[in-house]
JSON list of C-alpha atoms in Angstrom, two decimals:
[
{"chain": "T", "resi": 6, "resn": "GLN", "atom": "CA", "xyz": [-13.23, 6.36, -8.03]},
{"chain": "T", "resi": 7, "resn": "LYS", "atom": "CA", "xyz": [-13.84, 5.66, -11.70]},
{"chain": "T", "resi": 8, "resn": "GLU", "atom": "CA", "xyz": [-15.63, 2.43, -12.45]},
{"chain": "T", "resi": 9, "resn": "VAL", "atom": "CA", "xyz": [-16.20, 0.41, -15.60]},
{"chain": "T", "resi": 10, "resn": "GLU", "atom": "CA", "xyz": [-18.85, -2.27, -15.21]},
{"chain": "T", "resi": 11, "resn": "GLN", "atom": "CA", "xyz": [-19.28, -5.38, -17.31]},
{"chain": "T", "resi": 12, "resn": "ASN", "atom": "CA", "xyz": [-21.31, -8.53, -16.87]},
{"chain": "T", "resi": 13, "resn": "SER", "atom": "CA", "xyz": [-18.76, -11.24, -16.17]},
{"chain": "T", "resi": 14, "resn": "GLY", "atom": "CA", "xyz": [-20.75, -13.89, -18.05]},
{"chain": "T", "resi": 15, "resn": "PRO", "atom": "CA", "xyz": [-20.19, -16.39, -19.40]},
{"chain": "T", "resi": 16, "resn": "LEU", "atom": "CA", "xyz": [-22.16, -15.21, -22.40]},
{"chain": "T", "resi": 17, "resn": "SER", "atom": "CA", "xyz": [-22.91, -18.13, -24.68]},
{"chain": "T", "resi": 18, "resn": "VAL", "atom": "CA", "xyz": [-23.75, -17.42, -28.33]},
{"chain": "T", "resi": 19, "resn": "PRO", "atom": "CA", "xyz": [-24.27, -19.90, -31.18]},
{"chain": "T", "resi": 20, "resn": "GLU", "atom": "CA", "xyz": [-21.81, -19.81, -34.04]},
{"chain": "T", "resi": 21, "resn": "GLY", "atom": "CA", "xyz": [-22.92, -17.41, -36.77]},
{"chain": "T", "resi": 22, "resn": "ALA", "atom": "CA", "xyz": [-25.07, -15.30, -34.46]},
{"chain": "T", "resi": 23, "resn": "ILE", "atom": "CA", "xyz": [-24.43, -11.76, -33.22]},
{"chain": "T", "resi": 24, "resn": "ALA", "atom": "CA", "xyz": [-22.65, -11.45, -29.88]},
{"chain": "T", "resi": 25, "resn": "SER", "atom": "CA", "xyz": [-23.50, -8.30, -27.94]},
{"chain": "T", "resi": 26, "resn": "LEU", "atom": "CA", "xyz": [-21.18, -7.17, -25.15]},
{"chain": "T", "resi": 27, "resn": "ASN", "atom": "CA", "xyz": [-22.08, -4.27, -22.91]},
{"chain": "T", "resi": 28, "resn": "CYS", "atom": "CA", "xyz": [-20.22, -1.87, -20.65]},
{"chain": "T", "resi": 29, "resn": "THR", "atom": "CA", "xyz": [-21.18, 1.08, -18.48]},
{"chain": "T", "resi": 30, "resn": "TYR", "atom": "CA", "xyz": [-18.86, 3.66, -16.98]},
{"chain": "T", "resi": 31, "resn": "SER", "atom": "CA", "xyz": [-19.14, 6.09, -14.11]},
{"chain": "T", "resi": 32, "resn": "ASP", "atom": "CA", "xyz": [-17.02, 9.07, -15.18]},
{"chain": "T", "resi": 33, "resn": "ARG", "atom": "CA", "xyz": [-18.94, 11.57, -17.32]},
{"chain": "T", "resi": 34, "resn": "GLY", "atom": "CA", "xyz": [-15.57, 13.06, -18.29]},
{"chain": "T", "resi": 35, "resn": "SER", "atom": "CA", "xyz": [-14.51, 9.88, -20.04]},
{"chain": "T", "resi": 36, "resn": "GLN", "atom": "CA", "xyz": [-13.26, 10.72, -23.51]},
{"chain": "T", "resi": 37, "resn": "SER", "atom": "CA", "xyz": [-12.22, 7.52, -25.17]},
{"chain": "T", "resi": 38, "resn": "PHE", "atom": "CA", "xyz": [-13.24, 3.92, -25.03]},
{"chain": "T", "resi": 39, "resn": "PHE", "atom": "CA", "xyz": [-11.53, 0.72, -26.01]},
{"chain": "T", "resi": 40, "resn": "TRP", "atom": "CA", "xyz": [-12.37, -2.93, -26.39]},
{"chain": "T", "resi": 41, "resn": "TYR", "atom": "CA", "xyz": [-9.68, -5.51, -25.76]},
{"chain": "T", "resi": 42, "resn": "ARG", "atom": "CA", "xyz": [-9.84, -9.24, -26.37]},
{"chain": "T", "resi": 43, "resn": "GLN", "atom": "CA", "xyz": [-7.97, -11.51, -23.99]},
{"chain": "T", "resi": 44, "resn": "TYR", "atom": "CA", "xyz": [-7.57, -15.19, -24.70]},
{"chain": "T", "resi": 45, "resn": "SER", "atom": "CA", "xyz": [-7.00, -17.44, -21.71]},
{"chain": "T", "resi": 46, "resn": "GLY", "atom": "CA", "xyz": [-3.41, -17.16, -20.52]},
{"chain": "T", "resi": 47, "resn": "LYS", "atom": "CA", "xyz": [-2.61, -14.39, -22.97]},
{"chain": "T", "resi": 48, "resn": "SER", "atom": "CA", "xyz": [-2.30, -10.61, -22.72]},
{"chain": "T", "resi": 49, "resn": "PRO", "atom": "CA", "xyz": [-5.05, -8.21, -23.85]},
{"chain": "T", "resi": 50, "resn": "GLU", "atom": "CA", "xyz": [-5.17, -7.26, -27.51]},
{"chain": "T", "resi": 51, "resn": "LEU", "atom": "CA", "xyz": [-6.76, -4.01, -28.70]},
{"chain": "T", "resi": 52, "resn": "ILE", "atom": "CA", "xyz": [-9.57, -4.65, -31.17]},
{"chain": "T", "resi": 53, "resn": "MET", "atom": "CA", "xyz": [-11.63, -1.44, -31.25]},
{"chain": "T", "resi": 54, "resn": "SER", "atom": "CA", "xyz": [-11.49, 2.16, -30.13]},
{"chain": "T", "resi": 55, "resn": "ILE", "atom": "CA", "xyz": [-14.32, 4.71, -30.18]},
{"chain": "T", "resi": 56, "resn": "TYR", "atom": "CA", "xyz": [-14.25, 8.38, -29.31]},
{"chain": "T", "resi": 57, "resn": "SER", "atom": "CA", "xyz": [-17.58, 9.89, -30.37]},
{"chain": "T", "resi": 58, "resn": "ASN", "atom": "CA", "xyz": [-21.24, 9.00, -30.03]},
{"chain": "T", "resi": 59, "resn": "GLY", "atom": "CA", "xyz": [-22.62, 6.55, -32.54]},
{"chain": "T", "resi": 60, "resn": "ASP", "atom": "CA", "xyz": [-21.34, 3.44, -34.23]},
{"chain": "T", "resi": 61, "resn": "LYS", "atom": "CA", "xyz": [-17.92, 2.51, -35.50]},
{"chain": "T", "resi": 62, "resn": "GLU", "atom": "CA", "xyz": [-17.53, -0.55, -37.68]},
{"chain": "T", "resi": 63, "resn": "ASP", "atom": "CA", "xyz": [-14.39, -2.59, -38.39]},
{"chain": "T", "resi": 64, "resn": "GLY", "atom": "CA", "xyz": [-14.97, -5.85, -40.19]},
{"chain": "T", "resi": 65, "resn": "ARG", "atom": "CA", "xyz": [-17.21, -8.07, -38.09]},
{"chain": "T", "resi": 66, "resn": "PHE", "atom": "CA", "xyz": [-16.90, -5.74, -35.11]},
{"chain": "T", "resi": 67, "resn": "THR", "atom": "CA", "xyz": [-19.07, -2.71, -34.34]},
{"chain": "T", "resi": 68, "resn": "ALA", "atom": "CA", "xyz": [-18.51, -0.49, -31.33]},
{"chain": "T", "resi": 69, "resn": "GLN", "atom": "CA", "xyz": [-21.37, 1.69, -30.12]},
{"chain": "T", "resi": 70, "resn": "LEU", "atom": "CA", "xyz": [-21.05, 4.66, -27.78]},
{"chain": "T", "resi": 71, "resn": "ASN", "atom": "CA", "xyz": [-23.77, 6.61, -26.00]},
{"chain": "T", "resi": 72, "resn": "LYS", "atom": "CA", "xyz": [-22.17, 9.22, -23.75]},
{"chain": "T", "resi": 73, "resn": "ALA", "atom": "CA", "xyz": [-25.51, 10.48, -22.42]},
{"chain": "T", "resi": 74, "resn": "SER", "atom": "CA", "xyz": [-26.26, 7.01, -21.07]},
{"chain": "T", "resi": 75, "resn": "GLN", "atom": "CA", "xyz": [-22.60, 6.31, -20.22]},
{"chain": "T", "resi": 76, "resn": "TYR", "atom": "CA", "xyz": [-22.83, 3.12, -22.18]},
{"chain": "T", "resi": 77, "resn": "VAL", "atom": "CA", "xyz": [-20.55, 1.44, -24.70]},
{"chain": "T", "resi": 78, "resn": "SER", "atom": "CA", "xyz": [-21.10, -1.85, -26.47]},
{"chain": "T", "resi": 79, "resn": "LEU", "atom": "CA", "xyz": [-19.37, -4.22, -28.85]},
{"chain": "T", "resi": 80, "resn": "LEU", "atom": "CA", "xyz": [-21.22, -6.27, -31.44]},
{"chain": "T", "resi": 81, "resn": "ILE", "atom": "CA", "xyz": [-19.57, -9.22, -33.11]},
{"chain": "T", "resi": 82, "resn": "ARG", "atom": "CA", "xyz": [-21.36, -10.38, -36.25]},
{"chain": "T", "resi": 83, "resn": "ASP", "atom": "CA", "xyz": [-21.12, -13.90, -37.66]},
{"chain": "T", "resi": 84, "resn": "SER", "atom": "CA", "xyz": [-19.54, -15.12, -34.41]},
{"chain": "T", "resi": 85, "resn": "GLN", "atom": "CA", "xyz": [-16.83, -17.73, -34.77]},
{"chain": "T", "resi": 86, "resn": "PRO", "atom": "CA", "xyz": [-15.47, -20.20, -32.19]},
{"chain": "T", "resi": 87, "resn": "SER", "atom": "CA", "xyz": [-12.19, -18.26, -32.40]},
{"chain": "T", "resi": 88, "resn": "ASP", "atom": "CA", "xyz": [-14.02, -15.25, -30.95]},
{"chain": "T", "resi": 89, "resn": "SER", "atom": "CA", "xyz": [-14.34, -17.14, -27.65]},
{"chain": "T", "resi": 90, "resn": "ALA", "atom": "CA", "xyz": [-12.36, -15.04, -25.18]},
{"chain": "T", "resi": 91, "resn": "THR", "atom": "CA", "xyz": [-12.76, -12.48, -22.43]},
{"chain": "T", "resi": 92, "resn": "TYR", "atom": "CA", "xyz": [-13.58, -9.01, -23.71]},
{"chain": "T", "resi": 93, "resn": "LEU", "atom": "CA", "xyz": [-12.37, -6.07, -21.66]},
{"chain": "T", "resi": 94, "resn": "CYS", "atom": "CA", "xyz": [-13.90, -2.62, -21.86]},
{"chain": "T", "resi": 95, "resn": "ALA", "atom": "CA", "xyz": [-11.65, 0.32, -20.98]},
{"chain": "T", "resi": 96, "resn": "GLU", "atom": "CA", "xyz": [-12.09, 4.06, -20.72]},
{"chain": "T", "resi": 97, "resn": "TYR", "atom": "CA", "xyz": [-9.76, 7.05, -20.66]},
{"chain": "T", "resi": 98, "resn": "SER", "atom": "CA", "xyz": [-10.78, 10.34, -19.06]},
{"chain": "T", "resi": 99, "resn": "GLY", "atom": "CA", "xyz": [-7.66, 12.35, -19.65]},
{"chain": "T", "resi": 100, "resn": "GLY", "atom": "CA", "xyz": [-4.80, 13.56, -17.51]},
{"chain": "T", "resi": 101, "resn": "GLY", "atom": "CA", "xyz": [-2.90, 10.33, -17.83]},
{"chain": "T", "resi": 102, "resn": "ALA", "atom": "CA", "xyz": [-2.60, 10.02, -14.07]},
{"chain": "T", "resi": 103, "resn": "ASP", "atom": "CA", "xyz": [-4.10, 6.59, -13.93]},
{"chain": "T", "resi": 104, "resn": "GLY", "atom": "CA", "xyz": [-4.07, 5.39, -17.47]},
{"chain": "T", "resi": 105, "resn": "LEU", "atom": "CA", "xyz": [-6.95, 3.40, -18.85]},
{"chain": "T", "resi": 106, "resn": "THR", "atom": "CA", "xyz": [-9.54, 2.09, -16.42]},
{"chain": "T", "resi": 107, "resn": "PHE", "atom": "CA", "xyz": [-10.55, -1.46, -17.30]},
{"chain": "T", "resi": 108, "resn": "GLY", "atom": "CA", "xyz": [-13.67, -3.42, -16.57]},
{"chain": "T", "resi": 109, "resn": "LYS", "atom": "CA", "xyz": [-13.27, -6.97, -15.29]},
{"chain": "T", "resi": 110, "resn": "GLY", "atom": "CA", "xyz": [-14.33, -8.37, -18.64]},
{"chain": "T", "resi": 111, "resn": "THR", "atom": "CA", "xyz": [-17.07, -10.53, -20.12]},
{"chain": "T", "resi": 112, "resn": "HIS", "atom": "CA", "xyz": [-16.29, -14.14, -20.89]},
{"chain": "T", "resi": 113, "resn": "LEU", "atom": "CA", "xyz": [-17.74, -14.95, -24.31]},
{"chain": "T", "resi": 114, "resn": "ILE", "atom": "CA", "xyz": [-18.26, -18.52, -25.50]},
{"chain": "T", "resi": 115, "resn": "ILE", "atom": "CA", "xyz": [-19.18, -19.19, -29.13]},
{"chain": "T", "resi": 116, "resn": "GLN", "atom": "CA", "xyz": [-20.84, -22.57, -29.41]},
{"chain": "T", "resi": 117, "resn": "PRO", "atom": "CA", "xyz": [-20.09, -24.48, -32.64]},
{"chain": "O", "resi": 231, "resn": "GLY", "atom": "CA", "xyz": [11.41, -3.61, -31.11]},
{"chain": "O", "resi": 232, "resn": "ALA", "atom": "CA", "xyz": [8.40, -4.89, -32.95]},
{"chain": "O", "resi": 233, "resn": "GLY", "atom": "CA", "xyz": [6.36, -5.40, -29.82]},
{"chain": "O", "resi": 234, "resn": "VAL", "atom": "CA", "xyz": [6.43, -4.94, -26.07]},
{"chain": "O", "resi": 235, "resn": "SER", "atom": "CA", "xyz": [8.83, -7.42, -24.56]},
{"chain": "O", "resi": 236, "resn": "GLN", "atom": "CA", "xyz": [8.68, -8.57, -20.95]},
{"chain": "O", "resi": 237, "resn": "SER", "atom": "CA", "xyz": [11.02, -10.77, -19.01]},
{"chain": "O", "resi": 238, "resn": "PRO", "atom": "CA", "xyz": [11.04, -13.16, -17.38]},
{"chain": "O", "resi": 239, "resn": "SER", "atom": "CA", "xyz": [7.86, -14.77, -18.68]},
{"chain": "O", "resi": 240, "resn": "ASN", "atom": "CA", "xyz": [7.55, -16.80, -15.49]},
{"chain": "O", "resi": 241, "resn": "LYS", "atom": "CA", "xyz": [9.07, -16.27, -12.07]},
{"chain": "O", "resi": 242, "resn": "VAL", "atom": "CA", "xyz": [8.70, -18.43, -8.98]},
{"chain": "O", "resi": 243, "resn": "THR", "atom": "CA", "xyz": [10.16, -16.91, -5.85]},
{"chain": "O", "resi": 244, "resn": "GLU", "atom": "CA", "xyz": [10.15, -17.60, -2.15]},
{"chain": "O", "resi": 245, "resn": "LYS", "atom": "CA", "xyz": [8.23, -15.36, 0.17]},
{"chain": "O", "resi": 246, "resn": "GLY", "atom": "CA", "xyz": [10.42, -12.53, 1.40]},
{"chain": "O", "resi": 247, "resn": "LYS", "atom": "CA", "xyz": [12.70, -12.43, -1.63]},
{"chain": "O", "resi": 248, "resn": "ASP", "atom": "CA", "xyz": [13.00, -9.44, -3.95]},
{"chain": "O", "resi": 249, "resn": "VAL", "atom": "CA", "xyz": [12.09, -9.70, -7.63]},
{"chain": "O", "resi": 250, "resn": "GLU", "atom": "CA", "xyz": [12.72, -7.49, -10.62]},
{"chain": "O", "resi": 251, "resn": "LEU", "atom": "CA", "xyz": [10.47, -7.51, -13.67]},
{"chain": "O", "resi": 252, "resn": "ARG", "atom": "CA", "xyz": [11.56, -5.98, -16.94]},
{"chain": "O", "resi": 253, "resn": "CYS", "atom": "CA", "xyz": [9.66, -4.31, -19.76]},
{"chain": "O", "resi": 254, "resn": "ASP", "atom": "CA", "xyz": [11.05, -3.19, -23.11]},
{"chain": "O", "resi": 255, "resn": "PRO", "atom": "CA", "xyz": [8.43, -1.04, -24.88]},
{"chain": "O", "resi": 256, "resn": "ILE", "atom": "CA", "xyz": [7.86, -0.51, -28.57]},
{"chain": "O", "resi": 257, "resn": "SER", "atom": "CA", "xyz": [10.56, 1.73, -29.97]},
{"chain": "O", "resi": 258, "resn": "GLY", "atom": "CA", "xyz": [9.43, 5.36, -29.99]},
{"chain": "O", "resi": 259, "resn": "HIS", "atom": "CA", "xyz": [6.61, 4.87, -27.49]},
{"chain": "O", "resi": 260, "resn": "THR", "atom": "CA", "xyz": [7.03, 7.50, -24.83]},
{"chain": "O", "resi": 261, "resn": "ALA", "atom": "CA", "xyz": [4.32, 6.23, -22.51]},
{"chain": "O", "resi": 262, "resn": "LEU", "atom": "CA", "xyz": [4.71, 3.02, -20.54]},
{"chain": "O", "resi": 263, "resn": "TYR", "atom": "CA", "xyz": [2.26, 1.43, -18.13]},
{"chain": "O", "resi": 264, "resn": "TRP", "atom": "CA", "xyz": [2.35, -1.36, -15.57]},
{"chain": "O", "resi": 265, "resn": "TYR", "atom": "CA", "xyz": [-0.76, -3.34, -14.64]},
{"chain": "O", "resi": 266, "resn": "ARG", "atom": "CA", "xyz": [-1.35, -6.32, -12.41]},
{"chain": "O", "resi": 267, "resn": "GLN", "atom": "CA", "xyz": [-3.87, -9.06, -13.10]},
{"chain": "O", "resi": 268, "resn": "ARG", "atom": "CA", "xyz": [-4.65, -11.59, -10.41]},
{"chain": "O", "resi": 269, "resn": "LEU", "atom": "CA", "xyz": [-6.10, -14.92, -11.47]},
{"chain": "O", "resi": 270, "resn": "GLY", "atom": "CA", "xyz": [-9.64, -14.46, -12.77]},
{"chain": "O", "resi": 271, "resn": "GLN", "atom": "CA", "xyz": [-9.59, -10.77, -12.02]},
{"chain": "O", "resi": 272, "resn": "GLY", "atom": "CA", "xyz": [-9.48, -7.54, -14.00]},
{"chain": "O", "resi": 273, "resn": "LEU", "atom": "CA", "xyz": [-6.51, -5.29, -14.69]},
{"chain": "O", "resi": 274, "resn": "GLU", "atom": "CA", "xyz": [-5.24, -3.23, -11.78]},
{"chain": "O", "resi": 275, "resn": "PHE", "atom": "CA", "xyz": [-3.33, -0.09, -12.75]},
{"chain": "O", "resi": 276, "resn": "LEU", "atom": "CA", "xyz": [0.00, 0.29, -10.96]},
{"chain": "O", "resi": 277, "resn": "ILE", "atom": "CA", "xyz": [2.02, 3.12, -12.49]},
{"chain": "O", "resi": 278, "resn": "TYR", "atom": "CA", "xyz": [2.75, 4.90, -15.75]},
{"chain": "O", "resi": 279, "resn": "PHE", "atom": "CA", "xyz": [5.78, 6.67, -17.19]},
{"chain": "O", "resi": 280, "resn": "GLN", "atom": "CA", "xyz": [5.91, 9.63, -19.52]},
{"chain": "O", "resi": 281, "resn": "GLY", "atom": "CA", "xyz": [9.48, 9.38, -20.72]},
{"chain": "O", "resi": 282, "resn": "ASN", "atom": "CA", "xyz": [11.44, 8.46, -17.61]},
{"chain": "O", "resi": 283, "resn": "SER", "atom": "CA", "xyz": [9.14, 10.38, -15.28]},
{"chain": "O", "resi": 284, "resn": "ALA", "atom": "CA", "xyz": [6.41, 8.76, -13.19]},
{"chain": "O", "resi": 285, "resn": "PRO", "atom": "CA", "xyz": [4.10, 11.64, -12.20]},
{"chain": "O", "resi": 286, "resn": "ASP", "atom": "CA", "xyz": [1.85, 9.60, -9.94]},
{"chain": "O", "resi": 287, "resn": "LYS", "atom": "CA", "xyz": [2.93, 6.58, -7.92]},
{"chain": "O", "resi": 288, "resn": "SER", "atom": "CA", "xyz": [-0.24, 6.29, -5.86]},
{"chain": "O", "resi": 289, "resn": "GLY", "atom": "CA", "xyz": [-1.38, 3.18, -7.75]},
{"chain": "O", "resi": 290, "resn": "LEU", "atom": "CA", "xyz": [1.49, 1.11, -6.40]},
{"chain": "O", "resi": 291, "resn": "PRO", "atom": "CA", "xyz": [-0.02, -1.32, -3.83]},
{"chain": "O", "resi": 292, "resn": "SER", "atom": "CA", "xyz": [2.56, -0.71, -1.10]},
{"chain": "O", "resi": 293, "resn": "ASP", "atom": "CA", "xyz": [5.99, 0.76, -0.46]},
{"chain": "O", "resi": 294, "resn": "ARG", "atom": "CA", "xyz": [7.44, -2.65, -1.32]},
{"chain": "O", "resi": 295, "resn": "PHE", "atom": "CA", "xyz": [6.75, -1.82, -4.97]},
{"chain": "O", "resi": 296, "resn": "SER", "atom": "CA", "xyz": [8.91, 0.54, -6.97]},
{"chain": "O", "resi": 297, "resn": "ALA", "atom": "CA", "xyz": [9.46, 1.22, -10.65]},
{"chain": "O", "resi": 298, "resn": "GLU", "atom": "CA", "xyz": [11.91, 3.08, -12.78]},
{"chain": "O", "resi": 299, "resn": "ARG", "atom": "CA", "xyz": [12.49, 3.73, -16.42]},
{"chain": "O", "resi": 300, "resn": "THR", "atom": "CA", "xyz": [15.67, 4.59, -18.28]},
{"chain": "O", "resi": 301, "resn": "GLY", "atom": "CA", "xyz": [15.03, 7.35, -20.78]},
{"chain": "O", "resi": 302, "resn": "GLU", "atom": "CA", "xyz": [12.22, 6.27, -23.09]},
{"chain": "O", "resi": 303, "resn": "SER", "atom": "CA", "xyz": [13.30, 2.68, -23.00]},
{"chain": "O", "resi": 304, "resn": "VAL", "atom": "CA", "xyz": [13.39, -0.19, -20.56]},
{"chain": "O", "resi": 305, "resn": "SER", "atom": "CA", "xyz": [11.40, -0.10, -17.34]},
{"chain": "O", "resi": 306, "resn": "THR", "atom": "CA", "xyz": [11.82, -2.29, -14.29]},
{"chain": "O", "resi": 307, "resn": "LEU", "atom": "CA", "xyz": [9.24, -3.04, -11.64]},
{"chain": "O", "resi": 308, "resn": "THR", "atom": "CA", "xyz": [10.79, -4.16, -8.38]},
{"chain": "O", "resi": 309, "resn": "ILE", "atom": "CA", "xyz": [8.91, -5.91, -5.60]},
{"chain": "O", "resi": 310, "resn": "GLN", "atom": "CA", "xyz": [10.76, -6.18, -2.32]},
{"chain": "O", "resi": 311, "resn": "ARG", "atom": "CA", "xyz": [10.06, -8.76, 0.38]},
{"chain": "O", "resi": 312, "resn": "THR", "atom": "CA", "xyz": [7.50, -10.53, -1.79]},
{"chain": "O", "resi": 313, "resn": "GLN", "atom": "CA", "xyz": [4.29, -11.80, -0.23]},
{"chain": "O", "resi": 314, "resn": "GLN", "atom": "CA", "xyz": [1.92, -14.48, -1.47]},
{"chain": "O", "resi": 315, "resn": "GLU", "atom": "CA", "xyz": [-0.67, -11.84, -2.37]},
{"chain": "O", "resi": 316, "resn": "ASP", "atom": "CA", "xyz": [1.83, -10.46, -4.89]},
{"chain": "O", "resi": 317, "resn": "SER", "atom": "CA", "xyz": [1.27, -13.57, -7.02]},
{"chain": "O", "resi": 318, "resn": "ALA", "atom": "CA", "xyz": [-0.25, -12.37, -10.30]},
{"chain": "O", "resi": 319, "resn": "VAL", "atom": "CA", "xyz": [0.54, -11.65, -13.92]},
{"chain": "O", "resi": 320, "resn": "TYR", "atom": "CA", "xyz": [2.30, -8.32, -14.29]},
{"chain": "O", "resi": 321, "resn": "LEU", "atom": "CA", "xyz": [1.54, -6.71, -17.61]},
{"chain": "O", "resi": 322, "resn": "CYS", "atom": "CA", "xyz": [3.43, -3.88, -19.25]},
{"chain": "O", "resi": 323, "resn": "ALA", "atom": "CA", "xyz": [1.97, -1.78, -22.03]},
{"chain": "O", "resi": 324, "resn": "SER", "atom": "CA", "xyz": [3.20, 1.10, -24.13]},
{"chain": "O", "resi": 325, "resn": "SER", "atom": "CA", "xyz": [1.61, 3.78, -26.30]},
{"chain": "O", "resi": 326, "resn": "PRO", "atom": "CA", "xyz": [2.90, 6.58, -28.51]},
{"chain": "O", "resi": 327, "resn": "ALA", "atom": "CA", "xyz": [2.00, 9.19, -25.89]},
{"chain": "O", "resi": 328, "resn": "VAL", "atom": "CA", "xyz": [0.03, 9.68, -22.71]},
{"chain": "O", "resi": 329, "resn": "GLN", "atom": "CA", "xyz": [-3.18, 10.45, -24.54]},
{"chain": "O", "resi": 330, "resn": "ALA", "atom": "CA", "xyz": [-6.27, 8.59, -25.53]},
{"chain": "O", "resi": 331, "resn": "TYR", "atom": "CA", "xyz": [-4.44, 5.91, -27.45]},
{"chain": "O", "resi": 332, "resn": "GLY", "atom": "CA", "xyz": [-5.03, 2.23, -26.99]},
{"chain": "O", "resi": 333, "resn": "TYR", "atom": "CA", "xyz": [-2.14, 0.41, -25.47]},
{"chain": "O", "resi": 334, "resn": "THR", "atom": "CA", "xyz": [-0.07, -2.46, -26.80]},
{"chain": "O", "resi": 335, "resn": "PHE", "atom": "CA", "xyz": [0.52, -5.02, -24.08]},
{"chain": "O", "resi": 336, "resn": "GLY", "atom": "CA", "xyz": [3.45, -7.31, -23.58]},
{"chain": "O", "resi": 337, "resn": "SER", "atom": "CA", "xyz": [2.94, -11.00, -22.88]},
{"chain": "O", "resi": 338, "resn": "GLY", "atom": "CA", "xyz": [3.34, -10.46, -19.16]},
{"chain": "O", "resi": 339, "resn": "THR", "atom": "CA", "xyz": [5.36, -11.93, -16.33]},
{"chain": "O", "resi": 340, "resn": "ARG", "atom": "CA", "xyz": [3.61, -14.58, -14.27]},
{"chain": "O", "resi": 341, "resn": "LEU", "atom": "CA", "xyz": [4.87, -14.21, -10.70]},
{"chain": "O", "resi": 342, "resn": "THR", "atom": "CA", "xyz": [4.27, -16.95, -8.19]},
{"chain": "O", "resi": 343, "resn": "VAL", "atom": "CA", "xyz": [5.32, -16.41, -4.59]},
{"chain": "O", "resi": 344, "resn": "VAL", "atom": "CA", "xyz": [5.60, -19.64, -2.61]}
]
């Protein structure tokens, strides 16, 4: 049974600071990792994908992957109140049989 | 279409009734996925389609759930004899192929069984 673990939070971060969201996964065969943002009452929206070890930057967002430690993180720089949402980590280990496996998400609150 | 379209957006049904949920994926996306999200919970994978084929139906919660897809287009998720525990948001997503692509989700159908 593949598992993706996230701290449910809430994680409270002051506006302008760096928000750090963490995720661990159980399947060493996992190939690809995704971060989704889900606003309350809305559907998940893909914000980052990462496939190889190291960092990947896109605007204020940086995804970090460490396959040896089975760990993936998302950093949000210069946090804004509009970043307040639940952030879902997901992994894909191939085969397609069960699609992406999602964590339960971390609720992030950016305090003005 | 421009995005993944789901209908209805909200459905209230009486316990024991059958419901049909519809998903229209992004044009050209061959892979289509159904997830369920209970209130305050994570996403629960139900089933995926590659074209109109569903290779693995083991994620469906019970035999009251079924899904089909016409070609590489519309999919329907049918729940027979609904129970209160079926109340959830049912999310559909599509991707260009069954590979390591991120998915695009529809806005979901909120099902309430009373």
